[in-house]
Coordinates of C-alpha atoms in Angstrom, one line a residue:
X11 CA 0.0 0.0 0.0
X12 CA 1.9 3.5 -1.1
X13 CA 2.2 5.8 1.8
X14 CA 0.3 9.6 2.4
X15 CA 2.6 12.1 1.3
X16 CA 3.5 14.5 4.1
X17 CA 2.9 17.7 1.9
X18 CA 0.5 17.9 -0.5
X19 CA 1.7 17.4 -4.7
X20 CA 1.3 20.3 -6.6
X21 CA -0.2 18.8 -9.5
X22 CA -2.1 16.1 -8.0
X23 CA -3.7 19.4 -5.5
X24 CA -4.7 21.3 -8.9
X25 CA -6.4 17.9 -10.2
X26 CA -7.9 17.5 -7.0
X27 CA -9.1 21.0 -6.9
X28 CA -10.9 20.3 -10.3
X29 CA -13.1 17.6 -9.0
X30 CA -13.5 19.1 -5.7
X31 CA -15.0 22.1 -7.6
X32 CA -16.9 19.8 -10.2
X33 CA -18.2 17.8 -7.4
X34 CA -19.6 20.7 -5.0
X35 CA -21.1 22.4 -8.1
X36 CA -23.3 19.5 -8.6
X37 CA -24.1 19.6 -4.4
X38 CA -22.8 15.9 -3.7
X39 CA -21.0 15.0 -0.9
X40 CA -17.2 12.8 -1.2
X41 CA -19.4 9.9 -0.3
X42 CA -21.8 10.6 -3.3
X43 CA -18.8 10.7 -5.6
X44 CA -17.7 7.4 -4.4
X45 CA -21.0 5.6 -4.6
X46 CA -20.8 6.9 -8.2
X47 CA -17.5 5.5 -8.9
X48 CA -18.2 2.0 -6.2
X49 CA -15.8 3.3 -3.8
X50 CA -18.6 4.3 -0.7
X51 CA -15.5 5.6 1.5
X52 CA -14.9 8.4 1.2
X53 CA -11.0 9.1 2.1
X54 CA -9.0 8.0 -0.8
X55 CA -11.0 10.3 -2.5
X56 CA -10.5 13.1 0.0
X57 CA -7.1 12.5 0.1
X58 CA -7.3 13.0 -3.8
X59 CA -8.8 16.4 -3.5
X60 CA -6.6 17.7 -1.0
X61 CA -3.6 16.8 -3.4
X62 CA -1.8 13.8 -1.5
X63 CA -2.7 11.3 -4.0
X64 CA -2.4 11.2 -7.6
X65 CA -5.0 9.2 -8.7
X66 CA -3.8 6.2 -11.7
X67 CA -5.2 7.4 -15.3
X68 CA -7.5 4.9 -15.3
X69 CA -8.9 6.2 -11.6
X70 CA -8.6 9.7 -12.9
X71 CA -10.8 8.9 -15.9
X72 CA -13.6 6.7 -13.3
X73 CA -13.3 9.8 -11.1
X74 CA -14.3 12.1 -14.5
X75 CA -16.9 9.8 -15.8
X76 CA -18.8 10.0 -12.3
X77 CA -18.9 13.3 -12.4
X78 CA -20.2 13.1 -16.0
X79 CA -17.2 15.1 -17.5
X80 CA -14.1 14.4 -20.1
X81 CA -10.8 13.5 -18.3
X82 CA -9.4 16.5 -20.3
X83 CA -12.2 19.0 -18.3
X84 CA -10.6 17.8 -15.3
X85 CA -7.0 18.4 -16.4
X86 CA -7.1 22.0 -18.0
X87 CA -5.2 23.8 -15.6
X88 CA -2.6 20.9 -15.1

């Protein structure tokens, strides 16, 4: 299992700033994301968000088509 970064990533805290943004816009909770995407907890995803994971490609693109977007809509500012 990889370890929690100390500090958060810089580019893995702009991705997760995209789907935090994406997901509050639509008013769901982490949880709601996760049920979307069969992941009910609600951490890993959190942890995502905050920037101390970067998220596979293939978990970045589940993340994306939960939230009913392109991978590339999620990755603009990256």
């Amino acid at each position: 299992m990889p370890r929690r970064r100390s500090d958060p990533e810089p580019v893995a805290q702009i991705f997760g700033n995209a789907v935090r943004s994406a997901r509050k816009q639509r008013g769901w909770t982490i949880e709601d994301l996760g049920s979307r995407m069969g992941r009910p907890d609600g951490k890993y995803l959190g942890e995502v968000e905050r920037g101390f994971h970067s998220p596979t490609i293939t978990t970045a693109k589940e993340i994306a088509d939960a939230l009913e977007l392109r991978l590339a809509d999620l990755v603009t500012e990256i």
